[in-house]
């Protein structure tokens, strides 16, 4: 188990290195560049050239890359050119990442807490109106673009529910401890602040949660249907175990195997949704920075954020595999 | 009073867009305390459905069960789900055919034994574990304490079936139903498992319903035998009478197809021709007629009724095998 984890982490290092090169080259292949993005129509050829020289973009690409790599090893990932010009990319990340993490965690919790029980109940009542309705609903959940849904939630539902329509207000923010506003509020026992932070999270998280919810729901339903027909569930019933015990110990535990994988994949895919959701709700997270970064061709910011997204993805997958082994002894004891 | 009285047990499966299918058709039999009764027949004749109906384990939707299943005087078919759960595992145990798929792959063997003890005997986990080790020891699993923390995939097929037998007998039920408990096992292991079952039910005084397609199993184990064909009992007899004097052509065919050590050299086995797929419906005919060497025209026109031949012997046939030509079988 430990050796396996270490091997996977070394793999991760290789992936990061190769990816950094790809991202680096790929960004510079995009039409336009930071200079034109910053100067806009007012820029002359001379002013653009001067700015490119100042940003070091006039040098051959591999020299740029090795300089970047050398600085990166010392923990310096450059300064933003467009999103928050002049700020260190690392600072921007540290500032914004907790917001996105908080949003994503809340979204995935929503998706899991609603998706798994609903999937179970739908499987138990296969073929009833409840089942058909929730399967239909989940289809819509996957089909509706996140951007549109976020927009509807913001413009239509926010005022009706009395929820804030722009994200993450600092107005009555709690004393900063971790940078996660809800958690900070709870730690410092500033309940109002925690509640306020939670309210600001709710709509963006709901928008972000729809697709993971729909997928988790459907996989849970399918897995429970499969497992309910298994011989060992019949054995459990033949023992006369109570229905809740059969459900918890025999059905759900086995059905969770595919669901765990799905949750992992969905967490990995969450950043894509976060970019859109954060933009609609003006939620100051890394998703918003990523969107801005593309508009303004902010190479350092983009490089950092794309790399982090990749690392998160690989690490989540590793965690999925490890939790898989935790649930399934056939893998653990192999 | 018999321990188990099954009367006119009928199971119909209703599936969308299909004709209702009668898998078990007015099956009746008794099991006395401590007695071993066999249900014998080919694949698809309704053996498993019968046992699942008795246990209340058929799917709630799509399966219509009628008749009565009196167990110690209570009709199990009228009990609520909760009342049934109180009886299953405590008063009625069941062992299934495939030991690998019948054990939960992600839970240690120990917990799979203790959960039934915790449920019905109110033992603490700790006490149940001690008891579980003892049970595994009784069913012949070596090093039982270590096995408790192992998972099904770490045990051999025979060990798994032993574990399932330990689970089924953990609460010393009055009745055990074993549905082809050896079919999925190696031939060498089969005999061991049968001997184990026989010894255990004798020690515990547990009655056994032995379900099998193998008359060899019946010969070694059963006091009384019900031969099923197409969801109906076609012949019922004491074991030695059935072997000495099979009356139903289907039973006769089954016996003739058992490999025998005392058969003259070169004599070929006589499997029954055709397969269940040839069955015709029981209404207005005998379902076995297309495969029956004794079939008369009458057999395709009229359903044979069940006759009582006396001495607990029942037969459903228009043209039975005559006792003048008995099969010699060393049972
Ligand atoms: N849940 C179900 N829905 C519909 N039909 C079923 C169902 N379960 C069993 N059957 C049908 O009932 C008939 C009897 O099946 P059963 O499993 O009792 O046979 P069996 O005698 O146990 O055979 P085997 O030796 O293969 O185990 C078969 O034709 C089968 O297709
Ligand atoms: S009733 Fe006729 S067809 Fe059926 S078993 Fe008897 S002889 Fe054969
Ligand atoms: Mg069967």
XYZ file of C-alpha atoms and ligand atoms in Angstrom:
705
model
C 0.000 0.000 0.000
C 2.701 2.482 1.010
C 4.979 1.450 -1.823
C 2.117 1.765 -4.216
C 1.338 5.273 -2.976
C 4.971 6.352 -3.274
C 5.178 4.952 -6.786
C 2.067 6.832 -7.768
C 3.452 10.076 -6.321
C 6.663 9.671 -8.332
C 4.516 9.133 -11.411
C 2.726 12.336 -10.497
C 6.030 14.204 -10.616
C 6.684 12.980 -14.143
C 3.191 13.921 -15.242
C 3.609 17.418 -13.818
C 6.913 17.937 -15.578
C 5.692 16.845 -18.995
C 2.479 18.756 -18.574
C 4.305 21.955 -17.620
C 6.158 21.837 -20.921
C 2.993 21.188 -22.891
C 1.045 23.944 -21.206
C 3.921 26.335 -21.622
C 4.179 25.722 -25.345
C 0.465 25.519 -25.876
C -0.268 28.877 -24.223
C 2.307 30.604 -26.378
C 0.774 29.053 -29.474
C -2.552 30.760 -28.757
C -3.313 33.704 -31.054
C -2.683 37.069 -29.448
C -0.510 37.480 -26.398
C -0.257 39.370 -23.146
C 1.047 42.468 -24.867
C -1.844 42.830 -27.296
C -4.301 41.826 -24.593
C -2.987 44.482 -22.222
C -2.468 47.299 -24.667
C -5.560 46.566 -26.728
C -6.260 48.757 -29.771
C -4.101 51.538 -28.442
C -0.941 49.491 -28.756
C 1.570 50.232 -31.470
C 4.025 47.680 -32.728
C 6.796 49.416 -30.788
C 4.932 49.516 -27.505
C 3.985 45.836 -27.888
C 7.577 44.865 -28.616
C 8.760 46.851 -25.605
C 6.244 45.174 -23.337
C 7.122 41.718 -24.665
C 10.775 42.428 -23.995
C 9.911 43.569 -20.494
C 7.972 40.316 -19.901
C 10.825 38.277 -21.400
C 8.612 36.993 -24.205
C 11.068 38.011 -26.895
C 13.439 35.200 -26.014
C 13.355 31.744 -27.673
C 10.655 29.583 -26.097
C 12.947 26.915 -24.618
C 15.036 29.598 -22.881
C 11.807 31.016 -21.484
C 10.842 27.542 -20.326
C 14.098 26.774 -18.581
C 14.070 30.154 -16.869
C 10.520 29.437 -15.750
C 11.509 25.992 -14.543
C 14.529 27.346 -12.671
C 12.433 29.939 -10.895
C 9.643 27.469 -10.243
C 12.088 25.238 -8.373
C 12.679 28.120 -5.963
C 8.952 28.540 -5.538
C 8.662 31.594 -7.789
C 6.022 31.130 -10.447
C 6.219 34.669 -11.780
C 3.904 37.620 -11.507
C 0.489 38.096 -12.974
C 0.341 40.253 -16.070
C -3.382 40.585 -16.504
C -5.578 39.178 -13.750
C -4.064 41.117 -10.879
C -1.105 42.742 -12.629
C 2.101 42.705 -10.652
C 0.878 40.322 -7.936
C 2.818 37.119 -7.449
C 0.983 34.188 -8.962
C 1.490 32.206 -5.791
C -0.180 34.948 -3.761
C -3.096 35.031 -6.160
C -3.419 31.296 -5.840
C -3.243 31.315 -2.047
C -5.811 34.084 -1.992
C -8.272 32.444 -4.325
C -7.833 28.726 -3.902
C -9.665 28.423 -0.569
C -12.725 30.024 -2.143
C -12.814 27.504 -4.958
C -12.024 24.631 -2.658
C -14.792 25.676 -0.313
C -17.203 25.969 -3.214
C -16.181 22.619 -4.697
C -16.285 20.745 -1.414
C -19.699 22.146 -0.647
C -20.873 21.260 -4.148
C -19.582 17.704 -3.982
C -21.075 17.235 -0.508
C -24.413 18.426 -1.877
C -24.126 16.064 -4.825
C -23.210 13.073 -2.632
C -25.681 13.739 0.163
C -28.560 14.083 -2.264
C -27.376 11.756 -5.034
C -26.624 8.577 -3.071
C -29.835 8.333 -1.001
C -31.937 9.309 -3.996
C -30.160 6.723 -6.137
C -30.802 4.086 -3.488
C -34.489 4.905 -3.134
C -34.965 5.048 -6.909
C -33.391 1.590 -7.256
C -35.564 0.193 -4.464
C -38.645 1.572 -6.203
C -37.587 0.693 -9.691
C -40.265 1.414 -12.248
C -42.444 3.568 -9.981
C -43.258 7.213 -10.738
C -40.661 8.234 -8.155
C -37.968 6.323 -10.014
C -39.021 7.591 -13.432
C -39.241 11.159 -12.195
C -35.791 11.168 -10.624
C -34.178 9.435 -13.593
C -35.783 12.014 -15.893
C -34.672 14.814 -13.593
C -31.103 13.549 -13.567
C -31.087 13.451 -17.361
C -32.055 17.107 -17.410
C -29.389 17.749 -14.774
C -26.671 16.454 -17.082
C -28.076 18.080 -20.187
C -28.539 21.664 -18.984
C -25.343 23.695 -19.418
C -23.873 24.767 -16.078
C -23.529 28.316 -17.313
C -27.225 28.561 -18.081
C -28.270 26.928 -14.854
C -26.034 29.220 -12.836
C -27.568 32.155 -14.620
C -31.133 31.013 -13.899
C -30.330 30.360 -10.248
C -28.776 33.758 -9.914
C -31.361 35.813 -11.766
C -34.539 33.959 -10.897
C -34.134 32.011 -7.697
C -31.761 34.198 -5.711
C -34.265 36.941 -4.961
C -37.126 34.489 -4.366
C -35.122 32.518 -1.820
C -33.623 35.636 -0.320
C -30.135 34.369 -1.064
C -27.260 36.577 -2.172
C -26.646 36.478 -5.902
C -22.977 37.332 -5.882
C -20.465 35.103 -4.227
C -18.401 35.264 -1.109
C -19.082 38.502 0.682
C -16.405 39.613 3.029
C -18.657 42.230 4.638
C -19.350 40.304 7.809
C -16.604 37.779 7.200
C -15.304 35.924 10.202
C -11.839 36.350 11.589
C -9.526 34.628 9.126
C -8.076 31.368 10.341
C -7.967 28.932 7.456
C -9.285 31.071 4.602
C -12.370 28.863 4.370
C -15.071 31.266 5.428
C -17.610 28.761 6.697
C -14.987 26.837 8.604
C -13.481 30.030 10.017
C -16.894 31.114 11.242
C -17.380 27.777 12.964
C -13.907 27.730 14.496
C -14.180 31.242 15.873
C -17.796 30.585 16.828
C -18.915 33.627 14.849
C -22.125 31.900 13.822
C -23.518 34.852 11.864
C -20.433 34.941 9.704
C -20.520 31.190 9.108
C -24.190 31.355 8.164
C -23.555 34.322 5.915
C -20.707 32.514 4.178
C -22.876 29.441 3.756
C -25.668 31.484 2.183
C -23.220 32.936 -0.287
C -22.006 29.475 -1.138
C -25.373 27.920 -1.627
C -26.462 28.980 -5.109
C -23.063 28.680 -6.832
C -22.580 25.316 -5.164
C -26.027 24.172 -6.286
C -25.190 25.134 -9.862
C -21.830 23.431 -9.661
C -23.355 20.332 -8.031
C -25.942 19.521 -10.690
C -23.796 17.439 -12.993
C -21.922 15.532 -10.258
C -25.266 15.004 -8.531
C -26.898 13.628 -11.660
C -23.980 11.313 -12.390
C -23.645 10.087 -8.790
C -27.396 9.507 -8.635
C -27.423 7.429 -11.781
C -24.387 5.352 -10.890
C -25.736 4.712 -7.388
C -29.078 3.625 -8.771
C -27.473 1.270 -11.292
C -25.042 -0.149 -8.720
C -27.772 -0.752 -6.142
C -29.915 -2.491 -8.752
C -26.984 -4.761 -9.577
C -26.087 -5.515 -5.989
C -29.671 -6.174 -4.896
C -29.717 -9.185 -7.219
C -26.487 -10.594 -5.824
C -26.496 -13.941 -4.056
C -24.857 -12.522 -0.940
C -27.756 -10.137 -0.431
C -30.072 -13.157 -0.553
C -27.827 -14.842 2.012
C -28.094 -11.761 4.215
C -31.873 -11.905 3.883
C -31.833 -15.627 4.662
C -30.069 -14.783 7.940
C -33.078 -12.700 8.898
C -31.012 -9.541 9.330
C -33.077 -6.388 9.708
C -33.748 -4.474 6.508
C -31.571 -1.478 7.487
C -28.643 -3.761 8.272
C -28.966 -5.593 4.948
C -29.067 -2.230 3.237
C -26.115 -0.695 5.024
C -23.749 -3.619 5.368
C -24.530 -5.688 2.311
C -26.142 -3.557 -0.393
C -24.675 -0.083 0.012
C -21.183 -1.160 0.895
C -20.805 -3.115 -2.304
C -22.689 -0.572 -4.378
C -20.246 2.107 -3.184
C -17.373 0.653 -5.218
C -18.364 2.169 -8.562
C -19.814 5.228 -6.820
C -16.469 6.097 -5.219
C -14.783 6.058 -8.610
C -17.489 8.288 -9.969
C -17.173 10.765 -7.128
C -13.442 10.970 -7.801
C -13.910 11.592 -11.503
C -16.502 14.242 -10.744
C -14.202 16.052 -8.315
C -11.574 16.041 -11.025
C -14.023 17.535 -13.481
C -15.290 20.104 -11.010
C -12.834 22.816 -12.002
C -14.364 23.074 -15.461
C -17.715 23.798 -13.880
C -16.117 26.122 -11.340
C -14.775 28.381 -14.081
C -18.283 28.995 -15.401
C -20.058 29.121 -12.062
C -17.567 31.492 -10.502
C -17.807 33.775 -13.478
C -21.602 33.997 -13.294
C -21.638 34.567 -9.542
C -18.539 36.797 -9.563
C -17.133 34.359 -7.066
C -13.479 35.284 -6.531
C -11.945 31.843 -6.836
C -9.374 30.277 -9.123
C -12.069 29.510 -11.687
C -12.721 33.195 -12.116
C -8.977 33.858 -12.294
C -8.666 31.180 -14.957
C -11.407 32.769 -17.060
C -9.847 36.209 -16.660
C -6.432 34.770 -17.315
C -7.531 33.481 -20.693
C -9.140 36.777 -21.647
C -6.005 38.691 -20.733
C -3.485 36.055 -21.816
C -1.953 35.990 -18.365
C 0.604 33.238 -18.976
C 1.992 32.926 -15.430
C -1.480 32.695 -13.864
C -2.677 30.195 -16.456
C 0.432 28.059 -16.140
C 0.075 27.825 -12.399
C -3.658 27.158 -12.364
C -3.679 24.552 -15.104
C -0.848 22.716 -13.393
C -2.661 22.790 -10.075
C -5.816 21.497 -11.733
C -3.838 18.617 -13.196
C -2.212 17.821 -9.872
C -5.567 17.901 -8.107
C -6.940 15.542 -10.721
C -4.121 13.031 -10.333
C -4.154 13.217 -6.539
C -7.916 12.727 -6.415
C -7.534 9.678 -8.611
C -4.908 8.318 -6.287
C -7.237 8.897 -3.346
C -10.011 7.104 -5.225
C -7.784 4.090 -5.784
C -6.739 4.071 -2.155
C -10.318 4.309 -0.888
C -11.259 1.589 -3.327
C -8.696 -0.644 -1.696
C -10.112 0.349 1.663
C -13.607 -0.822 0.691
C -12.611 -3.848 -1.349
C -10.440 -6.419 0.402
C -9.910 -8.269 -2.887
C -7.667 -5.394 -3.946
C -6.118 -4.748 -0.546
C -5.025 -8.319 0.109
C -3.899 -9.157 -3.386
C -47.708 -32.623 13.653
C -45.099 -32.253 10.984
C -42.460 -29.568 11.422
C -43.104 -28.249 7.931
C -46.280 -28.814 5.961
C -46.213 -27.473 2.450
C -49.663 -27.554 0.857
C -50.486 -26.656 -2.724
C -47.566 -24.281 -2.925
C -47.859 -22.432 -6.202
C -45.577 -19.749 -7.583
C -46.484 -17.738 -10.639
C -44.118 -15.261 -12.218
C -45.683 -12.271 -13.888
C -43.496 -10.361 -16.249
C -44.434 -7.401 -18.337
C -45.482 -8.426 -21.817
C -45.252 -12.145 -21.072
C -47.723 -14.846 -20.176
C -47.746 -15.631 -16.465
C -45.410 -18.565 -15.862
C -46.176 -21.180 -13.232
C -42.786 -22.300 -11.923
C -44.185 -24.277 -8.996
C -47.593 -25.904 -9.295
C -49.514 -27.106 -6.206
C -46.519 -28.741 -4.586
C -47.212 -30.438 -1.249
C -44.896 -32.252 1.090
C -44.187 -32.701 4.792
C -41.011 -32.643 6.772
C -41.005 -34.288 10.207
C -38.658 -32.992 12.909
C -35.165 -34.271 12.257
C -36.145 -35.870 8.963
C -34.252 -35.400 5.713
C -36.448 -34.896 2.678
C -35.159 -34.661 -0.862
C -36.486 -32.483 -3.664
C -35.084 -33.927 -6.859
C -35.332 -32.890 -10.466
C -33.601 -31.424 -13.458
C -32.577 -27.837 -13.890
C -35.555 -25.527 -14.155
C -38.108 -27.848 -12.538
C -38.764 -25.367 -9.746
C -36.565 -26.625 -6.905
C -35.006 -23.285 -6.060
C -38.247 -21.395 -6.465
C -39.911 -23.824 -4.044
C -37.233 -23.291 -1.422
C -37.189 -19.524 -1.863
C -40.973 -19.448 -1.546
C -40.754 -21.341 1.750
C -38.145 -18.905 3.039
C -40.066 -15.866 1.819
C -37.110 -14.832 -0.322
C -38.796 -14.503 -3.705
C -38.885 -11.006 -5.180
C -41.836 -9.086 -3.750
C -42.908 -7.901 -7.149
C -43.524 -10.211 -10.072
C -43.890 -13.420 -8.043
C -47.320 -14.559 -6.860
C -47.158 -17.214 -4.159
C -50.216 -19.175 -2.987
C -50.949 -22.255 -0.909
C -49.763 -22.703 2.664
C -46.392 -23.273 4.250
C -47.081 -24.316 7.834
C -43.963 -24.231 9.925
C -44.545 -25.344 13.503
C -48.189 -24.516 13.004
C -47.778 -20.991 11.572
C -48.346 -20.299 7.905
C -45.149 -18.549 6.842
C -46.900 -17.083 3.804
C -49.161 -15.001 6.063
C -46.368 -13.525 8.190
C -45.272 -9.924 7.937
C -41.829 -9.069 6.656
C -40.669 -8.388 10.192
C -42.050 -11.661 11.592
C -40.357 -13.565 8.774
C -37.030 -11.884 9.485
C -37.346 -13.038 13.093
C -37.712 -16.643 11.930
C -35.195 -16.701 9.103
C -31.720 -17.483 10.299
C -33.085 -18.525 13.706
C -35.681 -21.244 13.020
C -35.028 -21.756 9.310
C -31.580 -21.761 7.779
C -30.608 -21.974 4.163
C -27.467 -22.975 2.261
C -27.159 -21.926 -1.364
C -25.576 -23.392 -4.433
C -22.677 -21.077 -5.211
C -20.559 -20.490 -2.115
C -18.411 -17.763 -3.662
C -21.218 -15.484 -4.767
C -23.250 -16.269 -1.647
C -20.704 -14.653 0.667
C -20.298 -10.905 0.768
C -16.902 -10.215 -0.843
C -16.106 -7.064 1.123
C -16.849 -8.286 4.643
C -14.662 -10.574 6.757
C -15.929 -14.127 7.282
C -16.129 -13.522 11.015
C -18.671 -10.737 10.742
C -20.729 -12.774 8.301
C -21.045 -15.444 10.972
C -21.443 -13.178 13.968
C -24.114 -10.957 12.472
C -26.633 -13.790 12.570
C -25.716 -14.568 16.203
C -25.952 -10.902 17.149
C -29.297 -10.618 15.422
C -31.043 -13.640 16.886
C -29.232 -14.467 20.092
C -28.452 -10.945 21.201
C -24.787 -11.772 21.667
C -22.252 -8.973 21.850
C -19.795 -8.814 18.954
C -17.061 -10.134 21.212
C -19.009 -13.146 22.487
C -20.292 -13.816 18.989
C -16.719 -13.917 17.687
C -15.786 -16.613 20.197
C -18.894 -18.550 19.200
C -18.124 -18.017 15.502
C -14.644 -19.486 15.868
C -16.236 -22.468 17.561
C -18.735 -22.837 14.724
C -16.049 -22.666 12.047
C -14.162 -25.307 13.963
C -17.257 -27.527 14.054
C -17.690 -27.343 10.275
C -14.094 -28.436 9.844
C -12.357 -25.178 8.988
C -8.789 -25.373 10.288
C -7.299 -22.460 12.202
C -10.738 -20.853 12.676
C -9.601 -17.839 14.699
C -7.386 -16.672 11.886
C -10.103 -17.296 9.307
C -12.454 -14.928 11.116
C -10.572 -11.924 9.831
C -10.134 -13.296 6.323
C -12.312 -12.521 3.316
C -14.235 -14.983 1.126
C -11.747 -14.762 -1.742
C -9.026 -16.038 0.581
C -10.875 -19.312 1.219
C -11.179 -22.337 -1.048
C -14.550 -23.306 -2.494
C -15.044 -26.096 0.021
C -14.089 -23.814 2.917
C -16.564 -21.209 1.737
C -19.385 -23.724 1.667
C -18.368 -24.891 5.138
C -18.542 -21.278 6.300
C -22.012 -20.912 4.772
C -23.128 -24.075 6.534
C -21.772 -22.656 9.796
C -23.771 -19.482 9.181
C -26.971 -21.372 8.366
C -26.680 -23.595 11.429
C -25.328 -20.921 13.804
C -28.635 -20.488 15.627
C -29.454 -24.216 15.562
C -32.540 -23.896 13.368
C -35.181 -26.651 13.364
C -35.116 -26.705 9.583
C -32.296 -26.349 7.104
C -32.869 -26.001 3.397
C -29.848 -26.859 1.271
C -30.228 -25.885 -2.392
C -27.713 -27.930 -4.386
C -25.001 -27.247 -1.793
C -22.374 -29.287 -3.600
C -23.097 -28.590 -7.263
C -20.498 -25.827 -7.558
C -17.771 -27.852 -5.843
C -15.098 -30.310 -6.951
C -16.199 -33.912 -6.914
C -13.760 -34.812 -4.148
C -15.056 -31.999 -1.959
C -18.712 -32.843 -2.633
C -18.626 -36.030 -0.596
C -16.946 -34.266 2.330
C -19.545 -31.518 2.403
C -22.411 -34.014 2.248
C -20.914 -36.040 5.078
C -20.507 -32.866 7.093
C -24.128 -31.835 6.514
C -25.379 -35.270 7.412
C -23.377 -35.332 10.647
C -24.403 -31.829 11.671
C -28.136 -32.225 11.131
C -28.020 -35.502 13.035
C -26.173 -33.925 15.973
C -28.450 -30.892 16.099
C -31.662 -32.801 15.337
C -32.264 -30.358 12.488
C -34.641 -31.370 9.737
C -33.158 -31.034 6.263
C -34.727 -30.314 2.911
C -32.105 -31.412 0.439
C -32.468 -29.992 -3.025
C -30.519 -31.722 -5.754
C -30.580 -32.921 -9.313
C -28.319 -35.783 -8.289
C -29.949 -39.012 -7.118
C -26.577 -40.066 -5.775
C -26.901 -37.324 -3.160
C -30.380 -38.541 -2.297
C -29.138 -42.088 -1.856
C -26.671 -41.067 0.802
C -28.821 -38.618 2.703
C -32.581 -38.614 2.349
C -35.301 -40.460 4.223
C -37.987 -39.440 1.789
C -37.834 -38.131 -1.755
C -40.051 -35.889 -3.855
C -39.348 -36.008 -7.559
C -40.291 -32.765 -9.286
C -40.997 -32.335 -12.942
C -42.136 -29.102 -14.578
C -43.069 -27.565 -11.240
C -45.122 -30.535 -9.998
C -44.372 -33.464 -7.751
C -44.561 -36.511 -10.029
C -43.453 -39.148 -7.553
C -42.950 -39.335 -3.823
C -41.559 -42.294 -1.930
C -39.310 -43.460 0.869
C -35.756 -43.507 -0.342
C -35.268 -47.279 -0.454
C -38.603 -47.810 -2.200
C -37.799 -45.195 -4.774
C -34.474 -46.761 -5.580
C -35.756 -50.307 -5.517
C -38.933 -49.659 -7.415
C -39.141 -46.383 -9.326
C -42.641 -46.115 -10.764
C -42.587 -42.851 -12.663
C -40.830 -43.054 -16.048
C -38.960 -39.839 -15.244
C -37.618 -41.218 -11.955
C -36.792 -44.415 -13.737
C -34.832 -42.474 -16.332
C -32.988 -40.494 -13.672
C -31.921 -43.702 -11.950
C -30.828 -45.273 -15.205
C -28.612 -42.304 -15.881
C -26.616 -42.592 -12.655
C -23.162 -44.046 -13.303
C -22.957 -47.289 -11.327
C -19.899 -49.105 -10.131
C -21.612 -52.473 -10.428
C -22.775 -51.916 -14.000
C -21.549 -54.538 -16.457
C -18.520 -53.383 -18.406
C -19.331 -51.579 -21.597
C -22.924 -50.818 -20.592
C -23.760 -47.310 -21.686
C -25.427 -44.759 -19.472
C -29.021 -44.027 -20.357
C -29.651 -40.338 -20.107
C -33.240 -39.234 -20.513
C -33.686 -38.076 -24.060
C -34.568 -34.445 -24.794
C -34.493 -31.592 -22.310
C -36.815 -29.448 -20.231
C -37.164 -27.243 -23.285
C -39.415 -29.958 -24.771
C -41.925 -29.647 -21.931
C -45.538 -29.119 -22.822
C -47.914 -27.358 -20.398
C -49.538 -29.486 -17.730
C -53.044 -28.439 -18.652
C -54.621 -31.261 -20.654
C -51.384 -33.258 -20.835
C -48.400 -34.691 -19.012
C -45.513 -32.224 -19.288
C -43.071 -35.132 -19.634
C -44.895 -36.756 -22.545
C -42.580 -35.544 -25.361
C -39.634 -37.234 -23.630
C -41.356 -40.220 -22.070
C -40.624 -43.727 -23.366
C -43.952 -44.935 -21.855
C -46.093 -42.158 -23.288
C -49.565 -43.090 -24.504
C -51.929 -41.012 -26.612
C -53.821 -40.340 -23.407
C -50.769 -38.585 -22.015
C -51.157 -35.722 -24.486
C -54.872 -35.379 -23.842
C -55.326 -35.574 -20.138
C -53.352 -34.390 -17.155
C -52.418 -37.361 -14.959
C -53.768 -36.947 -11.433
C -51.803 -37.717 -8.324
C -52.568 -41.189 -6.988
C -51.918 -42.389 -3.476
C -50.304 -45.798 -3.690
C -50.314 -46.211 0.075
C -47.411 -46.226 2.468
C -46.724 -42.549 1.752
C -46.182 -43.255 -1.900
C -47.594 -40.842 -4.468
C -47.496 -41.084 -8.229
C -48.677 -38.933 -11.110
C -48.626 -41.026 -14.276
C -50.973 -42.678 -16.766
C -48.633 -45.512 -17.625
C -46.160 -46.077 -14.784
C -43.191 -48.380 -14.920
C -44.335 -51.760 -13.659
C -42.790 -53.069 -10.432
C -42.127 -56.428 -12.145
C -39.089 -54.877 -13.788
C -37.249 -53.300 -10.879
C -33.933 -51.509 -11.240
C -31.179 -52.956 -9.180
C -29.470 -50.091 -7.524
C -27.072 -50.298 -4.689
C -27.996 -47.232 -2.717
N -37.439 -14.402 -10.630
C -37.917 -15.161 -11.629
N -38.699 -14.614 -12.589
C -39.192 -15.368 -13.590
N -38.976 -16.677 -13.730
C -38.213 -17.286 -12.818
C -37.634 -16.562 -11.721
N -36.915 -17.427 -10.967
C -37.028 -18.630 -11.579
N -37.812 -18.556 -12.673
C -38.182 -19.662 -13.561
O -38.765 -20.667 -12.788
C -38.371 -21.948 -13.253
C -37.844 -22.782 -12.124
O -36.623 -22.221 -11.694
P -35.776 -22.823 -10.494
O -34.679 -21.856 -10.262
O -36.639 -23.136 -9.362
O -35.189 -24.140 -11.120
P -34.283 -25.215 -10.388
O -35.089 -26.455 -10.314
O -33.760 -24.671 -9.122
O -33.124 -25.414 -11.434
P -31.543 -25.433 -11.232
O -31.181 -26.866 -11.072
O -31.043 -24.857 -12.503
O -31.214 -24.601 -10.047
C -37.358 -21.727 -14.347
O -37.988 -21.920 -15.580
C -36.967 -20.293 -14.192
O -36.693 -19.703 -15.438
S -48.240 -39.691 -17.814
Fe -47.662 -40.595 -19.718
S -46.139 -39.239 -20.521
Fe -46.384 -38.703 -18.416
S -44.839 -39.864 -17.419
Fe -46.655 -41.115 -17.335
S -46.520 -42.367 -19.119
Fe -45.055 -40.764 -19.408
Mg -31.850 -24.017 -8.465
